[in-house]
XYZ file of C-alpha atoms in Angstrom:
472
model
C 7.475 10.537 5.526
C 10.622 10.503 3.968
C 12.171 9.862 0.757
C 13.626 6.709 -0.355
C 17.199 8.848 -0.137
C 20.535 8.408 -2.345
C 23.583 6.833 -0.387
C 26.467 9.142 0.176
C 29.782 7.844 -1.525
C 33.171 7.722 -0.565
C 36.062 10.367 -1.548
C 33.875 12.327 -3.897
C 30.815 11.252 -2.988
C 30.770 13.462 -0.089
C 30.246 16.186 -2.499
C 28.208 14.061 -4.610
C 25.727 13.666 -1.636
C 25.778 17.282 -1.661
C 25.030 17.671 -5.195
C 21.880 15.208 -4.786
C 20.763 17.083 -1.404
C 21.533 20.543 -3.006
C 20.268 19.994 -6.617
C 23.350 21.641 -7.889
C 24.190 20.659 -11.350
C 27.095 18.167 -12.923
C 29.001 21.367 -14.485
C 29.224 22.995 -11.021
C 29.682 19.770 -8.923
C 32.737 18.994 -11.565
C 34.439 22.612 -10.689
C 33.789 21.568 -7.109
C 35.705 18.262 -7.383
C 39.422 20.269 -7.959
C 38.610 21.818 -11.415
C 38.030 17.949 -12.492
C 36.582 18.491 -16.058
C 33.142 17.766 -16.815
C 32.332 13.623 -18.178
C 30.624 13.710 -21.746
C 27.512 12.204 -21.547
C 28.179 8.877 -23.084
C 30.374 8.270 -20.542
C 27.201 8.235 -18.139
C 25.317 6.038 -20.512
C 28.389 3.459 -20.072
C 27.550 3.723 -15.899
C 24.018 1.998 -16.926
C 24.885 -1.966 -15.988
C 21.695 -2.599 -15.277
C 20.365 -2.683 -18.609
C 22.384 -5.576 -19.611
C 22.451 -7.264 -16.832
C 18.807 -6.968 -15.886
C 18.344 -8.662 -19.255
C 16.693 -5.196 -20.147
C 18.300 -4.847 -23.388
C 17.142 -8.199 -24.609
C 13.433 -7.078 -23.221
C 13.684 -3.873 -25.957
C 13.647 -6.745 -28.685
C 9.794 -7.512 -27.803
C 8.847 -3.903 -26.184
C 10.315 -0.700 -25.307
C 6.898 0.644 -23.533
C 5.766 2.633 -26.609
C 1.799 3.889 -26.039
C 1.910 3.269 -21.816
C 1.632 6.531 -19.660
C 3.322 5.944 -16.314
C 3.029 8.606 -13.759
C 5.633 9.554 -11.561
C 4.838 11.008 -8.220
C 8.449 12.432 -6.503
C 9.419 15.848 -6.102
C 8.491 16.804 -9.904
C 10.490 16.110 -12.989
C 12.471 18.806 -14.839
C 10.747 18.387 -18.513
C 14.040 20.323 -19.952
C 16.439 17.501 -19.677
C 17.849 16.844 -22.341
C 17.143 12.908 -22.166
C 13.529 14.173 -21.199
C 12.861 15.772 -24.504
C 9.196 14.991 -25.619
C 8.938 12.591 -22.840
C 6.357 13.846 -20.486
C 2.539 13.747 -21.408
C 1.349 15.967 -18.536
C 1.598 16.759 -15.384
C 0.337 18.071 -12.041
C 1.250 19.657 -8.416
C -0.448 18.170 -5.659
C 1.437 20.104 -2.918
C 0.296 23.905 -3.483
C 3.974 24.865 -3.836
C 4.767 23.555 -7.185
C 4.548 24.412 -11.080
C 1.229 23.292 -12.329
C 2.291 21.138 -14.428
C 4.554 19.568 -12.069
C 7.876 19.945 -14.011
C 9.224 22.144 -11.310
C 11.743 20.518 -8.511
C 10.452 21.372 -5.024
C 10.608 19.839 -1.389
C 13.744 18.634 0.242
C 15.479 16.551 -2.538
C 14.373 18.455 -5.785
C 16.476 16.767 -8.222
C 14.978 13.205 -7.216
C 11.872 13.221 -9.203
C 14.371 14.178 -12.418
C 17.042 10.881 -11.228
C 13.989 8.846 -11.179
C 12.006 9.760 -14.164
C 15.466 9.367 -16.717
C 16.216 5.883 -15.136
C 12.409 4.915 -16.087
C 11.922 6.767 -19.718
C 15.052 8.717 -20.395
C 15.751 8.742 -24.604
C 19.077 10.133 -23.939
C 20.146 12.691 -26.966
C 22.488 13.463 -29.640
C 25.490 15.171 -29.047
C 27.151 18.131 -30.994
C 29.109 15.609 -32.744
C 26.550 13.087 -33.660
C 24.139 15.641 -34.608
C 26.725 16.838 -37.351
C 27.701 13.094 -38.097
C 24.570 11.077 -37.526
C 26.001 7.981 -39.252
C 28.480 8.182 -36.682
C 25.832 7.570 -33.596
C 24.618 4.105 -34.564
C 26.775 2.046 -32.734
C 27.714 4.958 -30.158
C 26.400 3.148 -27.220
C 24.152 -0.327 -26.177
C 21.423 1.562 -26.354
C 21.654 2.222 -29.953
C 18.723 0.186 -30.997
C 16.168 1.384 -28.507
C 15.642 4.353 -30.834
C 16.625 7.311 -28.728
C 19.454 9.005 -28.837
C 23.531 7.546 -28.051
C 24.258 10.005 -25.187
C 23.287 10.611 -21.959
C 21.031 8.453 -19.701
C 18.292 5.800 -21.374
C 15.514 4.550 -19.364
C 13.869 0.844 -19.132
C 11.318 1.875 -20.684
C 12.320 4.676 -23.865
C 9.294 4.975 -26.103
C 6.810 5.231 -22.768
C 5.387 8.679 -21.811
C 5.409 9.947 -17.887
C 3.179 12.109 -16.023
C 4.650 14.216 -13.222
C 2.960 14.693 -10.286
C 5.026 16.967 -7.715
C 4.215 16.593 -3.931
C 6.641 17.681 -1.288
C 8.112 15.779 0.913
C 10.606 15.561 3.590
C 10.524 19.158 5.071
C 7.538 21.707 6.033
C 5.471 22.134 2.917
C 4.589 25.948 1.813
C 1.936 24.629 0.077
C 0.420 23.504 3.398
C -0.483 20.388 2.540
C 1.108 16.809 4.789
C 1.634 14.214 3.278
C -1.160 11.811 4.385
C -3.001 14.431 2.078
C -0.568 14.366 -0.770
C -0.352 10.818 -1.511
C -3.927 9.454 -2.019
C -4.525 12.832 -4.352
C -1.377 11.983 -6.350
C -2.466 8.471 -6.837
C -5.936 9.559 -7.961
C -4.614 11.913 -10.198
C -2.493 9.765 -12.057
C -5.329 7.130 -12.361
C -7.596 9.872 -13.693
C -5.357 10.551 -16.391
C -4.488 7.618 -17.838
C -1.551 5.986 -16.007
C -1.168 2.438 -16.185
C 2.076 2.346 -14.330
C 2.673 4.361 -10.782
C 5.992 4.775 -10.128
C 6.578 5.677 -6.109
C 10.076 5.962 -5.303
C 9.148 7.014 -1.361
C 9.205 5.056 1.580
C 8.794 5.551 5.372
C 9.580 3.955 8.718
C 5.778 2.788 9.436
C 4.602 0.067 7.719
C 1.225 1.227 8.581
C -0.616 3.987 6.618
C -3.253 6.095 7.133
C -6.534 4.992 6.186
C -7.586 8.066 4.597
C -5.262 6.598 2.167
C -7.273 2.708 1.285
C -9.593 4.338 -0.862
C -7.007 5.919 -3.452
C -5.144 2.547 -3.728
C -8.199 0.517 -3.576
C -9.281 3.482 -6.803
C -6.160 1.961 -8.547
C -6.861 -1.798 -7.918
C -10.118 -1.143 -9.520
C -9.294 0.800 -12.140
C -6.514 -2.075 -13.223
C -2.978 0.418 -12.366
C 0.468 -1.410 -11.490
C 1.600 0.195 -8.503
C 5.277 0.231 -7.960
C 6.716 1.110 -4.512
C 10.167 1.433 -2.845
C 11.030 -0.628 0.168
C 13.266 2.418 1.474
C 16.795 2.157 2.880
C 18.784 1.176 5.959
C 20.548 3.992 5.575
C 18.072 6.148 5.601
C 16.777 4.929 8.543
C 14.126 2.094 6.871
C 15.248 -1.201 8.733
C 11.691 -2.217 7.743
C 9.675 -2.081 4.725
C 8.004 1.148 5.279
C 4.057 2.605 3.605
C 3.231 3.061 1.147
C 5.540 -0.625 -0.122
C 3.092 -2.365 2.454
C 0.245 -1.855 0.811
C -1.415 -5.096 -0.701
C -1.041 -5.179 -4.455
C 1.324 -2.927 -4.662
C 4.813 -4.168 -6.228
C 7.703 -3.561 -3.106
C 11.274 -3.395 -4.877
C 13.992 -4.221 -3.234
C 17.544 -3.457 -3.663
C 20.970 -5.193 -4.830
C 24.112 -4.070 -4.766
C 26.741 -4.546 -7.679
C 27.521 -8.098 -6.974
C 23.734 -8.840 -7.093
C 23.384 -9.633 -3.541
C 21.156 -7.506 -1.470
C 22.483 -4.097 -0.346
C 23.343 -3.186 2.832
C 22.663 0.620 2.571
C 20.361 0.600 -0.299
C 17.772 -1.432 0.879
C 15.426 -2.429 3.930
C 13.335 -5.740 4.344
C 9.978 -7.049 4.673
C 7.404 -9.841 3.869
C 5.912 -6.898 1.643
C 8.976 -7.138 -0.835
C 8.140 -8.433 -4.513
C 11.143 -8.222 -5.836
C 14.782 -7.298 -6.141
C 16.751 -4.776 -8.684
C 20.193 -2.759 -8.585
C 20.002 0.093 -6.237
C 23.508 0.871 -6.050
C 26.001 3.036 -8.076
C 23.265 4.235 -10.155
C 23.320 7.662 -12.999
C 20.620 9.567 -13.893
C 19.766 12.774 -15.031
C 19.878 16.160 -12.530
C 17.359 19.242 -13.428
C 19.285 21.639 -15.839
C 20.840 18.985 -17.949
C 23.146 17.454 -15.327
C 23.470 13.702 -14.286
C 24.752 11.966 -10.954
C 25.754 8.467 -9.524
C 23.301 8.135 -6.655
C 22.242 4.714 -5.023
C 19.147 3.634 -3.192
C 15.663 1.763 -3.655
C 14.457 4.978 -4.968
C 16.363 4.079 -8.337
C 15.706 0.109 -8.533
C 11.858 1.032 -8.386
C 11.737 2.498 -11.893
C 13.642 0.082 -13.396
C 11.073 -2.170 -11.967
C 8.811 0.331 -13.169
C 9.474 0.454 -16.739
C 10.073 -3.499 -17.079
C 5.845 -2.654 -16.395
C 5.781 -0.341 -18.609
C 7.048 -2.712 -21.791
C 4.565 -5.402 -20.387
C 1.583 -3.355 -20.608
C 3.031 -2.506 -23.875
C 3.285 -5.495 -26.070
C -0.267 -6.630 -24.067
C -2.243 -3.642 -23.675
C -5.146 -6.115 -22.365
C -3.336 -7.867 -19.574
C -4.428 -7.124 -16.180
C -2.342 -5.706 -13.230
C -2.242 -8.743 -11.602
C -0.980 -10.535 -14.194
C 2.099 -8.174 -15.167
C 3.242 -8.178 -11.667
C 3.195 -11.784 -11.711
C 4.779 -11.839 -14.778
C 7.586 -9.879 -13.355
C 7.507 -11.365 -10.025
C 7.074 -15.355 -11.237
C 10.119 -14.779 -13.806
C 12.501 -13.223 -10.884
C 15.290 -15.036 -10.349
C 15.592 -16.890 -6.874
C 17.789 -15.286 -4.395
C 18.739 -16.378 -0.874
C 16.988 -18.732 0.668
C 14.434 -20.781 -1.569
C 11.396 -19.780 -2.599
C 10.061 -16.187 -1.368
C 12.064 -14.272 1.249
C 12.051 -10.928 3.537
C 15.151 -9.693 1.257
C 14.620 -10.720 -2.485
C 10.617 -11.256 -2.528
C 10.357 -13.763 -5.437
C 13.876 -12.665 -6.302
C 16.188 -10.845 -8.943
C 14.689 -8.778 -11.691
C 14.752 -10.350 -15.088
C 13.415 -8.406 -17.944
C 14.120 -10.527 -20.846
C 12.103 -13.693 -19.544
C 9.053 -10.829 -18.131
C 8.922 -10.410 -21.774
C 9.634 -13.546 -23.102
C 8.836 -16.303 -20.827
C 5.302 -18.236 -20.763
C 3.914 -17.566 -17.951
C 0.342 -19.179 -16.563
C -2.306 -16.842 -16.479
C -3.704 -15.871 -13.279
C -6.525 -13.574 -11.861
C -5.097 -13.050 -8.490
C -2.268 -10.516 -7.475
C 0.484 -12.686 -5.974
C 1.153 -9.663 -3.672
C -2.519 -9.220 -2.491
C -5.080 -7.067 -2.601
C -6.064 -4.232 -1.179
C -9.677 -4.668 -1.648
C -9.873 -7.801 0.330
C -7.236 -6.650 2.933
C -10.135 -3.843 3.447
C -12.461 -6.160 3.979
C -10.844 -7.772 7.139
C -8.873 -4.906 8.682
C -11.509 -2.085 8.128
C -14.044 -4.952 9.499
C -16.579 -4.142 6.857
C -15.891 -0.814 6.243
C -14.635 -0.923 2.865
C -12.787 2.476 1.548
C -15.463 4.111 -1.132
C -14.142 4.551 -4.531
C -15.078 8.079 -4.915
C -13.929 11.021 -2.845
C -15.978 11.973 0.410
C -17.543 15.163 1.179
C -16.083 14.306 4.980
C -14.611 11.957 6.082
C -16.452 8.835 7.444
C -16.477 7.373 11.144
C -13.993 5.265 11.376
C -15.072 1.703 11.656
C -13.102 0.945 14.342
C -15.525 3.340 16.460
C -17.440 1.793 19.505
C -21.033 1.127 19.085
C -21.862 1.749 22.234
C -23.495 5.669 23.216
C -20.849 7.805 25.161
C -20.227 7.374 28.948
C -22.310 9.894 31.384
C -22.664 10.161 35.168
C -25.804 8.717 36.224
C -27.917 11.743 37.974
C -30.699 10.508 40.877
C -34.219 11.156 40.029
C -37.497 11.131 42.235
C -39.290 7.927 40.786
C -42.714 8.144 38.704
C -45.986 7.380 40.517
C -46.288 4.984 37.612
C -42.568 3.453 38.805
C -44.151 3.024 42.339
C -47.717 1.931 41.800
C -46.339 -0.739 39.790
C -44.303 -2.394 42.973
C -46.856 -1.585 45.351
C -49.538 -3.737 43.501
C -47.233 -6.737 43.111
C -46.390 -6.766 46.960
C -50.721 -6.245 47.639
C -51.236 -9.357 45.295
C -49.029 -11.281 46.889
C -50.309 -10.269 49.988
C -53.954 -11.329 49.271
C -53.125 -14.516 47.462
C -51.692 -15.434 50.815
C -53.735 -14.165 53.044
C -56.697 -16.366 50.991
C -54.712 -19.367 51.422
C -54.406 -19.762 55.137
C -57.954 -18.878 55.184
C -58.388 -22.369 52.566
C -56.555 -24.152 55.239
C -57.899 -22.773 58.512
C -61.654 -23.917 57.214
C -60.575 -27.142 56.323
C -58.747 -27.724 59.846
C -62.491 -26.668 61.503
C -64.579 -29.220 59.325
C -62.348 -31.976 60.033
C -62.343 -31.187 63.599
C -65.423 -31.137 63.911
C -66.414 -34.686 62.549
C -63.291 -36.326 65.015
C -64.809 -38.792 67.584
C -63.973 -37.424 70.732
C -62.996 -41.247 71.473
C -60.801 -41.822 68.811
C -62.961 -44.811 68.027
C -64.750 -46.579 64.544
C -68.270 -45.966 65.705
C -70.770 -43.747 64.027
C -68.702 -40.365 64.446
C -66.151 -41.693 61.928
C -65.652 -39.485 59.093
C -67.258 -39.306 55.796
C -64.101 -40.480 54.454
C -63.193 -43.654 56.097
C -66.872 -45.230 56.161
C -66.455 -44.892 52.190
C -63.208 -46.765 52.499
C -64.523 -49.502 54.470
C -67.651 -49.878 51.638
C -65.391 -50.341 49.190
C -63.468 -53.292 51.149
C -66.142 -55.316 52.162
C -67.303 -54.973 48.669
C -64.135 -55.964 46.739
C -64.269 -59.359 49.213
């Protein structure tokens, strides 16, 4: 399995693909780029198009996610971001290797789980200057009103709390664990503690998964979670909608580049896709206080993610399947019309998720993993709580295992049984042409020896001339 992984830029981005693959930090990627000097960090909140164009902005005027946990399973989120501060509710490591708390960056892109969780919840802070001058800071940046502070990155979703869980992925785990292992404990563990939102910025090039993994995602389709899932990128090698963005129910993002159309790089395709958000020259925040441009699906999920989060907000009551409708029934049509293998239902737009009537429905427009159980399992539905071992899998033949047939000396019972089947026969036989050869003898002997009607007719055809002479 591999990440969902940031696209490599041109002139700088070379060592900006570095940065993202080597988790160094803004300060020391800046002395890298020719003793450039380091940006101030409004200058990254001024990167953040998205929330304007997604119509996120307007969405903060009904919700900005306050009281929704969302859990964020990457490569673990730095809690000491700046933007981060008081942002994370908990935490775990699922790989063996990590903090337990899961605020340490492991596995082969460490900073990811940090880019992703300040796109989806980052408060951004106040600088040096606005700290000294806070009257100064109202109108520092767009994101003024969300209540968080005018610098650095803001997420979708600012007043919502995250839960990191760390797994590693992409290279040989020290914590011994794979990844087929990783993923269904993650998901559990964020259900378990209160997530309503899943955030899964991971893809792979199978669109099949393991089915140790139905029961953790059938777990959160019972237990009422949004599940939101990269689609993965071209470049990366994801042609196809990879696992776990397969899964029924679970909401596949897409991604656009910055004309809106869908990326080339930064995205894949698939009938799985739900819809489409800006995957390409992205910012977030780096572990130590740094940021980065990066680009990918692995971004446009948790802005996805956190347009959840404000829906679950402003109506705690309203069921999974009816915020990803929401989101997916307000998209904006893309391509060709109606629902598509690149935009889904189409183009992300917050402000009329929050704002729009929508018809209530019961049913996940992107399916269900329950029922999908039903028919590919053939009856074997994934149990919602954790096995002891693991079961047979349904697929299994019925039928006992092959063996070579070994020659045995028959029973007496075997042969007796035979042997008095051919005797009966034999006698039943044997008693008829006895029947016959007595009745050949008796009719012999009451022939005429001249063939005549005269008193050595038979029995027989003296009645038969009674009966004539009588009927006349």
């Amino acid at each position: 399995m591999t990440r969902a992984t940031a696209r490599p830029r041109r002139t700088a981005s070379a060592l900006m693909a570095l940065a993202l693959v080597g988790g160094i930090s803004a300060a020391e990627l800046a002395a890298a780029l020719a003793g450039a000097p380091a940006a101030h960090a409004d200058s990254w909140r001024d990167k953040e198009y998205w929330l304007a164009e997604s119509g996120i902005t307007k969405a903060w005027e009904v919700s900005k996610g306050a009281g929704v946990k969302v859990a964020v399973i990457d490569s673990g989120v730095d809690g000491g971001h700046p933007d981060l501060a008081g942002v994370l509710a908990g935490g775990a490591d699922i790989s063996g290797a990590g903090a337990a708390n899961g605020q340490e960056s492991i596995g082969a892109k460490p900073e990811h789980g940090t880019l992703v969780a300040t796109m989806l919840a980052g408060r951004g802070h106040q600088s040096a200057e606005a700290s000294a001058k806070p009257s100064a800071s109202a109108s520092a940046s767009p994101a003024a009103g969300a209540g968080a502070g005018p610098d650095g990155i803001i997420g979708v979703a600012p007043e919502a709390q995250l839960l990191s869980v760390s797994t590693w992925l992409g290279s040989a785990n020290p914590g011994g664990k794979t990844d087929q292992e990783q993923i269904p404990e993650a998901v559990r563990w964020a259900v378990d503690h209160g997530a309503r939102v899943i955030n899964i910025s991971l893809g792979s090039t199978s669109p099949e998964w393991p089915q140790s993994w139905d029961a953790a995602f059938l777990y959160a389709e019972q237990k009422d979670v949004v599940i939101v899932a990269a689609a993965g990128n071209r470049v990366g090698g994801n042609i196809q909608v990879g696992a776990p963005a397969t899964i029924p129910g679970v909401l596949t993002v897409a991604g656009l580049d910055r004309s809106g159309k869908a990326s080339i790089d930064s995205s894949s395709q698939g009938i799985s896709i739900g819809v489409a958000a800006p995957a390409e020259d992205l910012a977030g925040g780096m572990p130590a206080g740094g940021y980065a441009e990066w680009a990918g699906t692995s971004g446009a999920t948790p802005i996805v993610a956190g347009v959840a989060a404000l829906i679950r907000s402003k109506w705690p009551e309203m069921s999974a399947s009816q915020v990803i409708n929401r989101i997916v029934s307000t998209a904006k049509d893309a391509g060709v019309p109606g629902k598509d293998p690149l935009y889904g239902f189409g183009v992300l737009n917050a402000e009329a998720a929050l704002k729009a009537d929508v018809a209530e429905t019961k049913v996940n427009p992107l399916g269900s993993i329950s029922d999908w159980i039903r028919v590919q399992r053939r009856g074997n539905p994934a149990s919602t709580a954790p096995a002891a071992a693991p079961a047979p899998s349904s697929a299994a033949p019925t039928l006992p295992e092959a063996t070579v047939p070994v020659a045995q000396k028959p029973s007496q019972l075997d042969s007796a049984v035979p042997a008095a089947v051919v005797l009966g026969f034999g006698a039943l036989f044997l008693g008829i042409i006895a029947a016959a050869a007595f009745q050949l003898r008796a009719a012999l002997r009451n022939t005429p020896k001249d063939g005549g009607d005269g008193p050595g007719r038979s029995q027989a055809t003296a009645a038969s001339s009674e009966d004539s002479s009588n009927r006349s």
